[in-house]
Tab-separated table of C-alpha atoms and ligand atoms in Angstrom:
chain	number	residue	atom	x	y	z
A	3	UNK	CA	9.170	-61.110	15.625
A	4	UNK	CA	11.391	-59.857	18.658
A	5	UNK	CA	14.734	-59.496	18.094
A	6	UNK	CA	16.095	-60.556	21.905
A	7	UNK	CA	19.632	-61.282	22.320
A	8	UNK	CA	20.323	-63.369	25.829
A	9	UNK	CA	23.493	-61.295	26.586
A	10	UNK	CA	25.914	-62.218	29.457
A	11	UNK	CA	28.574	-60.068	31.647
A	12	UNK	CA	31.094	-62.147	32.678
A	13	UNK	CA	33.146	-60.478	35.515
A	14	UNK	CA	35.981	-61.685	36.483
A	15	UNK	CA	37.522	-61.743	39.975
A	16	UNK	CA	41.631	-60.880	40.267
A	17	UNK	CA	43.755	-62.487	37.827
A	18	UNK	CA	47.241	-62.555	39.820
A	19	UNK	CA	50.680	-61.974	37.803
A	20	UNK	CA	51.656	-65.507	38.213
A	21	UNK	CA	48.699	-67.404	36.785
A	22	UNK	CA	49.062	-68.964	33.429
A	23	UNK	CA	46.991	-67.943	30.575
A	24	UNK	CA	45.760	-72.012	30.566
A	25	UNK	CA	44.622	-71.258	34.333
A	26	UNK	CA	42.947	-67.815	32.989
A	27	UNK	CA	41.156	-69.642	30.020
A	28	UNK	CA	40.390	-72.492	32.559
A	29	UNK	CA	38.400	-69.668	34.332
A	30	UNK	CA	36.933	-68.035	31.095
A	31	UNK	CA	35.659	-71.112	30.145
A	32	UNK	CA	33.632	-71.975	33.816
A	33	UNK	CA	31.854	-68.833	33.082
A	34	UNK	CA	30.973	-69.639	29.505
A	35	UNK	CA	29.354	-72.697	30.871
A	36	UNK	CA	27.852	-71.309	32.980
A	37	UNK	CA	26.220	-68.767	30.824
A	38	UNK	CA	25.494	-71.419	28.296
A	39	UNK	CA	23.524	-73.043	31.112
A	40	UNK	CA	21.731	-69.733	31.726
A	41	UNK	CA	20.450	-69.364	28.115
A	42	UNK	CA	23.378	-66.722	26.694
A	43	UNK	CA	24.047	-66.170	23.108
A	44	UNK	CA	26.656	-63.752	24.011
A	45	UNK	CA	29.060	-63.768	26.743
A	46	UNK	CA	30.676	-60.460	27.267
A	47	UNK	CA	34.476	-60.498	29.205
A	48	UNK	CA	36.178	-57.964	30.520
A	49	UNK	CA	39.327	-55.891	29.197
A	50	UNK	CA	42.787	-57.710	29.206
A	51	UNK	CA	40.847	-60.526	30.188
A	52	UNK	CA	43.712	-63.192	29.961
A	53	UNK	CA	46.517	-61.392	32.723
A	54	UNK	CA	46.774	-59.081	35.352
A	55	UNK	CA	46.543	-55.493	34.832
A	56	UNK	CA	50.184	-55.177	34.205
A	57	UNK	CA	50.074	-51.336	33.365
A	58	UNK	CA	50.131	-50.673	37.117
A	59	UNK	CA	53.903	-51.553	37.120
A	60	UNK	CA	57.341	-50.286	35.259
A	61	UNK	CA	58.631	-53.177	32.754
A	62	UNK	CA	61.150	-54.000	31.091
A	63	UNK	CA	60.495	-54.817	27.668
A	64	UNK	CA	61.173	-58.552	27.896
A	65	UNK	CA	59.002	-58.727	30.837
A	66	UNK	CA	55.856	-56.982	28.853
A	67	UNK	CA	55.969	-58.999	25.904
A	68	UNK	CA	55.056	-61.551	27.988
A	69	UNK	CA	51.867	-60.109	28.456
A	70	UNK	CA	50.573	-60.037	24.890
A	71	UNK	CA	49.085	-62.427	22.959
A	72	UNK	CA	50.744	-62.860	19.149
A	73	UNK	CA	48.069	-65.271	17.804
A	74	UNK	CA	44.011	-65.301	18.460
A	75	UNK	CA	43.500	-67.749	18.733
A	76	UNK	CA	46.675	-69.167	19.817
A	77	UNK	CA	47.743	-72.327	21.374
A	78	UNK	CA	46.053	-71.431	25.270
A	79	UNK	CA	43.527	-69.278	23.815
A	80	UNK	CA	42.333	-72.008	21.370
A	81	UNK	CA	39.886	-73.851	23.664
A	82	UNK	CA	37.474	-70.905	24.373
A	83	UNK	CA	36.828	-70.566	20.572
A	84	UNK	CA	35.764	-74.449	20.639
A	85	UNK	CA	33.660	-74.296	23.619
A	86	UNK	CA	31.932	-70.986	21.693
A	87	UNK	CA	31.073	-73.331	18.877
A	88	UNK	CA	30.544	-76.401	20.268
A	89	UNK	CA	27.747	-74.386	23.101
A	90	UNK	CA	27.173	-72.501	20.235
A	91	UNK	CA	27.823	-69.354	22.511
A	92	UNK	CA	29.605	-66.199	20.867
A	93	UNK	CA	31.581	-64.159	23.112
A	94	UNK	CA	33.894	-60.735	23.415
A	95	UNK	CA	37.258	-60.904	25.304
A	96	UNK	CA	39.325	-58.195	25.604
A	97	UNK	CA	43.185	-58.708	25.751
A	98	UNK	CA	47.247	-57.457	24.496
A	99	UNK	CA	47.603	-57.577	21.158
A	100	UNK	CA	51.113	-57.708	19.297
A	101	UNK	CA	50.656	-57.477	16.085
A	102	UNK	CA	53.592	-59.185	13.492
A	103	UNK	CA	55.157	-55.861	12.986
A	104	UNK	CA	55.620	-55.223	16.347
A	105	UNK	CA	52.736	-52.682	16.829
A	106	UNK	CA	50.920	-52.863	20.772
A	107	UNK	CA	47.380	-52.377	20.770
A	108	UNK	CA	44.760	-52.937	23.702
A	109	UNK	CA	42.730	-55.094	22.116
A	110	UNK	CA	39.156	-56.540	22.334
A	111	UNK	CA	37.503	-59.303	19.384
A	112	UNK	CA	33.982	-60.233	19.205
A	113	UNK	CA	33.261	-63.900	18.143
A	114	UNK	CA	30.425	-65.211	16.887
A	115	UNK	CA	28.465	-68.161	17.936
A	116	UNK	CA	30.215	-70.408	15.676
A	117	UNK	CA	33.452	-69.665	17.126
A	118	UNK	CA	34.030	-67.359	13.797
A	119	UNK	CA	35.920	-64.211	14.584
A	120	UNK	CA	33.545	-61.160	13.717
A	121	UNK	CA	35.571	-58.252	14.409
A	122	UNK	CA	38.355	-56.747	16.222
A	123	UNK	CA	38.804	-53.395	17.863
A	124	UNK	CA	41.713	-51.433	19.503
A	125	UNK	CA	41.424	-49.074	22.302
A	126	UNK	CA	40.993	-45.557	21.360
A	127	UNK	CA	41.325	-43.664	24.734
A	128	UNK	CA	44.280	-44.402	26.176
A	129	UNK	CA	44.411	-43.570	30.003
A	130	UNK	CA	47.603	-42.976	31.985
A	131	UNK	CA	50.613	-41.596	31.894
A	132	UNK	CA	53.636	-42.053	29.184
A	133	UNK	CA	56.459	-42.506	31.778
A	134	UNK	CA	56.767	-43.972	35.344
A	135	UNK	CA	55.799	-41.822	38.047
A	136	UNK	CA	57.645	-42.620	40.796
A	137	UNK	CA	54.764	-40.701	43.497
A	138	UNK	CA	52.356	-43.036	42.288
A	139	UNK	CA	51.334	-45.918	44.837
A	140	UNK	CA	51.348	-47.963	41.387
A	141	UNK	CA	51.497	-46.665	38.002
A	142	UNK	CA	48.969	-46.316	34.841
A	143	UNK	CA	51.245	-47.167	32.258
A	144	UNK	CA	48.842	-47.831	29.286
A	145	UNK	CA	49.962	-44.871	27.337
A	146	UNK	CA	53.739	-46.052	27.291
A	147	UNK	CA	52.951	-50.103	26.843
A	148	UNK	CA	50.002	-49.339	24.013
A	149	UNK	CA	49.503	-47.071	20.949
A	150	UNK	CA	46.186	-45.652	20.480
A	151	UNK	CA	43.538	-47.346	18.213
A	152	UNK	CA	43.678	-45.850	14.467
A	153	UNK	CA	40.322	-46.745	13.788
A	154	UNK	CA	36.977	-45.608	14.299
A	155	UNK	CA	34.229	-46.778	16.223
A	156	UNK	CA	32.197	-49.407	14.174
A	157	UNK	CA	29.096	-51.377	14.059
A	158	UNK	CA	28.993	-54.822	13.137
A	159	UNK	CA	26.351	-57.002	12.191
A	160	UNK	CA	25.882	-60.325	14.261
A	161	UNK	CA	23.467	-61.911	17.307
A	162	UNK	CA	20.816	-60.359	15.695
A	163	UNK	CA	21.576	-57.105	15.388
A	164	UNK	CA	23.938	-54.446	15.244
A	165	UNK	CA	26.867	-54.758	17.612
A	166	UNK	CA	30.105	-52.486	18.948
A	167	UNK	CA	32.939	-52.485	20.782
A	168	UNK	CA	35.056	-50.258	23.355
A	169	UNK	CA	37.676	-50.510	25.968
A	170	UNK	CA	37.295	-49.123	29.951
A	171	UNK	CA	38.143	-45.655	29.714
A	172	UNK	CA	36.434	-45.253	26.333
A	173	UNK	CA	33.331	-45.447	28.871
A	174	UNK	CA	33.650	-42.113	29.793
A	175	UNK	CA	33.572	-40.040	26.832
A	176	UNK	CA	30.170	-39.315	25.704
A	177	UNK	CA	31.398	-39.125	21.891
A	178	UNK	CA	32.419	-43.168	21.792
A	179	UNK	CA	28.728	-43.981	22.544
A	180	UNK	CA	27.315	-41.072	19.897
A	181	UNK	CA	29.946	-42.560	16.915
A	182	UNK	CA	28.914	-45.987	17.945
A	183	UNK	CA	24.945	-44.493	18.244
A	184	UNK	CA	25.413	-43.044	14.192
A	185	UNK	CA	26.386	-46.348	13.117
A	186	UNK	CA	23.295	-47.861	14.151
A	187	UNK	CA	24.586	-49.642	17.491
A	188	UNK	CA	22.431	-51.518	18.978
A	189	UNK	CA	24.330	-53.519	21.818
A	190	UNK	CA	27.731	-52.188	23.264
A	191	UNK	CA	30.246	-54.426	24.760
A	192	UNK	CA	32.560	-52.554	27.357
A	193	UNK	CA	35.203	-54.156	29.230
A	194	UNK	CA	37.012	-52.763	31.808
A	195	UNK	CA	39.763	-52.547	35.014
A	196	UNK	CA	39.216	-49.867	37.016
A	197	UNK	CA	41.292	-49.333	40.142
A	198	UNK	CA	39.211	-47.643	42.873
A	199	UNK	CA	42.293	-45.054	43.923
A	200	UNK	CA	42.831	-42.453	41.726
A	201	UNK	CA	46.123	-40.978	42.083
A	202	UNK	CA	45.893	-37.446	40.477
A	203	UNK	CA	42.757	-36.907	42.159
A	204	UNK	CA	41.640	-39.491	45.063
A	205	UNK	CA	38.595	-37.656	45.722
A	206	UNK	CA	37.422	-39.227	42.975
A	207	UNK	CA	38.027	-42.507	44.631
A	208	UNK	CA	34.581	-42.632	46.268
A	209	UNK	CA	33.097	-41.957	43.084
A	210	UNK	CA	34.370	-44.940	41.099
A	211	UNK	CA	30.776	-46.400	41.177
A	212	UNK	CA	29.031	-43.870	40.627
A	213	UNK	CA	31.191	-42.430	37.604
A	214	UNK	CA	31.079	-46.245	36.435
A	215	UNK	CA	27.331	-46.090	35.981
A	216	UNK	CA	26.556	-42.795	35.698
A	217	UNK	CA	28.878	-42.822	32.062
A	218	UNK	CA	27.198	-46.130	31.001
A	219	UNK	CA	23.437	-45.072	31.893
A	220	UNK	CA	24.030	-41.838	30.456
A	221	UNK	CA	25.803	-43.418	26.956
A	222	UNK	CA	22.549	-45.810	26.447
A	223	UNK	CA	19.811	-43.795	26.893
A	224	UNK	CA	21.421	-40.933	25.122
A	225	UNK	CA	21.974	-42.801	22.484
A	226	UNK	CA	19.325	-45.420	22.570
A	227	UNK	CA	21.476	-49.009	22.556
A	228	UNK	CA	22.271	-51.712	25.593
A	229	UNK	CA	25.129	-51.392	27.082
A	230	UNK	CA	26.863	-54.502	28.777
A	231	UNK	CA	30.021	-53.369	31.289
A	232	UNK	CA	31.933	-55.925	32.316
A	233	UNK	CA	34.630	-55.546	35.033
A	234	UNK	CA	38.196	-57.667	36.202
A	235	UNK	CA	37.088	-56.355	39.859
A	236	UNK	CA	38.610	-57.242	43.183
A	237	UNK	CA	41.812	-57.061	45.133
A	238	UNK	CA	44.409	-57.632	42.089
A	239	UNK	CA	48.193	-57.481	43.121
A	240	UNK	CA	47.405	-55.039	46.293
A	241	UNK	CA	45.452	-52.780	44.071
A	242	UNK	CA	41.293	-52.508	44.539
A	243	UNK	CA	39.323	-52.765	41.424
A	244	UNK	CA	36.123	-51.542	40.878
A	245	UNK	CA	33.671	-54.369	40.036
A	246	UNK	CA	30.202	-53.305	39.602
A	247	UNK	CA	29.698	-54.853	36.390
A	248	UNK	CA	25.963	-54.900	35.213
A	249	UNK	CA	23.791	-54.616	31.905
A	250	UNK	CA	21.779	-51.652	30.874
A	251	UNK	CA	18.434	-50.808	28.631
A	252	UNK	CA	18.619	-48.291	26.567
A	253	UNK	CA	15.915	-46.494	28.956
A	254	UNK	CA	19.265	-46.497	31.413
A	255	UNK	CA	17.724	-48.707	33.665
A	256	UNK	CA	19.938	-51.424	34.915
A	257	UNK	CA	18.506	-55.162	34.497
A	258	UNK	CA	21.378	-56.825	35.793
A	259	UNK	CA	24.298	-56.454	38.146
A	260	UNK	CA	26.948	-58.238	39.679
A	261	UNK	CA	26.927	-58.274	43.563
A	262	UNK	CA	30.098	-59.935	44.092
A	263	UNK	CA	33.693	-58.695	43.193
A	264	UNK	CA	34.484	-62.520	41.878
A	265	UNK	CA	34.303	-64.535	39.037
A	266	UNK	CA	30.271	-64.165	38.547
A	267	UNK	CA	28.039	-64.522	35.618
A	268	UNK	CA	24.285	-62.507	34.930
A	269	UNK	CA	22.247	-62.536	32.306
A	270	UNK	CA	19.333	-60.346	30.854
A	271	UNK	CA	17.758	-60.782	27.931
A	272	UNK	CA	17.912	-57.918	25.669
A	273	UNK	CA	15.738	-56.920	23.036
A	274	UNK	CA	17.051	-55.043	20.463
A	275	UNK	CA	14.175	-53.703	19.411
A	276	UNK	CA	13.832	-51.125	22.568
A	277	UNK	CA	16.403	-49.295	20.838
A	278	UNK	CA	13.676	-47.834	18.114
A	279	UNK	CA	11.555	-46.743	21.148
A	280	UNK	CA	14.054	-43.969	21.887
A	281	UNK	CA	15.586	-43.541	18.634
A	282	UNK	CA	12.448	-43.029	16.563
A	283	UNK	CA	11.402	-40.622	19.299
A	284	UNK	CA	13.109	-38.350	21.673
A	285	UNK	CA	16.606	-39.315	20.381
A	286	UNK	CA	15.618	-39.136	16.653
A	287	UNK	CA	19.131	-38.358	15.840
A	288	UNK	CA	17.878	-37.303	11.975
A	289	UNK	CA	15.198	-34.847	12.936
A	290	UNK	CA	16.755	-33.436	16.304
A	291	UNK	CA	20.258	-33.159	16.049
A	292	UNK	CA	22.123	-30.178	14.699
A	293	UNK	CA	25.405	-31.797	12.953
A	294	UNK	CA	25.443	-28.522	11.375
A	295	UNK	CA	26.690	-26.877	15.133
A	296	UNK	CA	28.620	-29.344	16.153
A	297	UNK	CA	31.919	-28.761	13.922
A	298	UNK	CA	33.712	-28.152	17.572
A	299	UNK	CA	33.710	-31.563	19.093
A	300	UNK	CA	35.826	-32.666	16.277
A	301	UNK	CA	38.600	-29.884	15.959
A	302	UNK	CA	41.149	-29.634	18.483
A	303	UNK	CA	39.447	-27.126	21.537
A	304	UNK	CA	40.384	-23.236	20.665
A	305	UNK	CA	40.729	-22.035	24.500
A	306	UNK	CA	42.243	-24.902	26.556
A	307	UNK	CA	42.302	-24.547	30.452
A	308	UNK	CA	45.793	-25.451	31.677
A	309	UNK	CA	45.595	-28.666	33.693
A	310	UNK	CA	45.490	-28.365	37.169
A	311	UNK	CA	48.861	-30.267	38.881
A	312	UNK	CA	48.375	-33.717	40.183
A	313	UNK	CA	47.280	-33.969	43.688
A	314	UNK	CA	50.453	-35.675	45.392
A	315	UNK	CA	49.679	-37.844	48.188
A	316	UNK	CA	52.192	-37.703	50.833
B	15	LIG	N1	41.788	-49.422	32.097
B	15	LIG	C1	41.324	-48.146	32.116
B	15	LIG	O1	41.111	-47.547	31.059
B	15	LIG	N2	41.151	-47.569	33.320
B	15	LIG	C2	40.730	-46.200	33.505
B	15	LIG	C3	41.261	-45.632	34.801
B	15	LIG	C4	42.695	-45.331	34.748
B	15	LIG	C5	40.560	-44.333	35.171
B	15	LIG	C6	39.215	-46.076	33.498
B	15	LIG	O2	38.731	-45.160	32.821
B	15	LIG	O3	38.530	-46.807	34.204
């Protein structure tokens, strides 16, 4: 018996700062239709799915509170977790979570086709900057308006299989798709917002693609599992973000991308079973890797190059 999992990205286009999480959801909920219509068990949204990207500007408290969600669901959110059950479609949004004691986490949950809540996880790589930097053309203020996940990376059993979570920048570190890989992940769910301009480095900026897919490629067939990254693209509050969102084997091949930089659905059906092919061969983690050597990647590196200076623009 196959073990295929009809998985969906669903991209979104620009969420502007003055729509209303009930127009947001509106929006989330066309595209779980949609997918439902196309056959998905699993309909994968992008990072703070429900606002703007709101770390690209200086806020005063009152003004960022209003950006996180205190209850999930809560009163707005409440209708995507009865379409889930009543399509019978499970789904993973990203979004701001404040927590009752006041703790700021970015956020993602993954909900199972019942509308059931299966997990939750909190960004562990936190991109940015902890204070405004007034050269910026906007700022990347995640690492002042969040605080870092405390847990690990973790597997969870649902659709099927075996199922994980991370956030945008967590993308590009090869160790969140290894962790997730040792727990037996089968299917990653990556959301993200990536603006094209890079500020510290905008030679980078023609790159965004590339680096986009290259990271995500590179994580599944390394480590054997499907990757689904799923992108709030377009032109958000003056800023270009990359879109590019798309759904890869663990071979690395891509069998689905977005071709628009809107609100867009695709959907490939993945078997989970392709992940054996790789890990009970070339990527047979217990009879090929060499734990024993690899004490350095989690210890603090000995000789650290100092940073180069950010690359004003004028
Ligand atoms: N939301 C993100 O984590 N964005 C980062 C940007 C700042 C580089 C990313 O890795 O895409």
């Amino acid at each position: 018996m196959t073990r295929v999992v009809n998985v969906a990205a669903a991209q979104l286009g620009p969420i502007s700062r003055d729509e209303t999480r009930t127009d947001v959801v509106a929006r989330l909920l066309a595209l779980l239709h949609a997918a439902a219509q196309r056959g998905a068990e699993l309909v994968v949204f992008p990072e703070l799915a429900l606002t703007t990207f709101f770390p690209r500007w200086e806020l005063a408290d009152d003004e960022l509170v209003a950006f996180f969600e205190r209850e999930m669901p809560g009163p707005e959110t409440k209708p995507l977790f009865d379409a889930a059950a009543m399509l019978g479609v499970g789904f993973h949004l990203g979004y701001a979570e404040l927590t009752p004691d006041g703790h700021r986490y970015n956020t993602a949950i993954l909900v199972e086709r019942d509308g059931s809540v299966v997990a939750k996880y909190r960004k562990i790589h936190l991109p940015g900057h902890e204070e405004p930097e007034p050269w910026r053309p906007f700022q990347h203020l995640e690492r002042a308006y969040f605080e870092p996940g405390p847990d690990a990376f973790a597997a969870h059993d649902a659709f099927g299989g075996r199922v994980g979570m991370a956030i945008c920048n967590d993308r590009r570190w090869s160790e969140t798709y290894r962790l997730l890989g040792l727990e037996g992940v089968e299917l990653v769910c990556i959301g993200y917002n990536t603006p094209i301009h890079y500020p510290p480095d905008p030679d980078q900026d023609r790159l965004a693609g590339f680096h986009n897919h290259l990271v995500m490629a590179s994580g599944a067939y390394q480590n054997g599992m499907w990757v689904a990254g799923v992108a709030k693209g377009g032109l958000e509050e003056g800023v270009e973000m990359l879109a590019e969102s798309q759904i890869i084997a663990p071979s690395g091949e891509v069998v689905a991308r977005c071709t628009t930089a809107g609100d867009e659905v695709i959907v490939a059906a993945c078997d989970l079973d392709l992940c054996t092919h790789y890990r009970g061969t070339l990527f047979n983690f217990d009879r090929y890797r060499r734990p024993e050597l690899y004490g350095p990647i989690s210890e603090r590196p000995r000789v650290q190059a100092k940073p180069p200076a950010p690359r004003r623009e004028h």
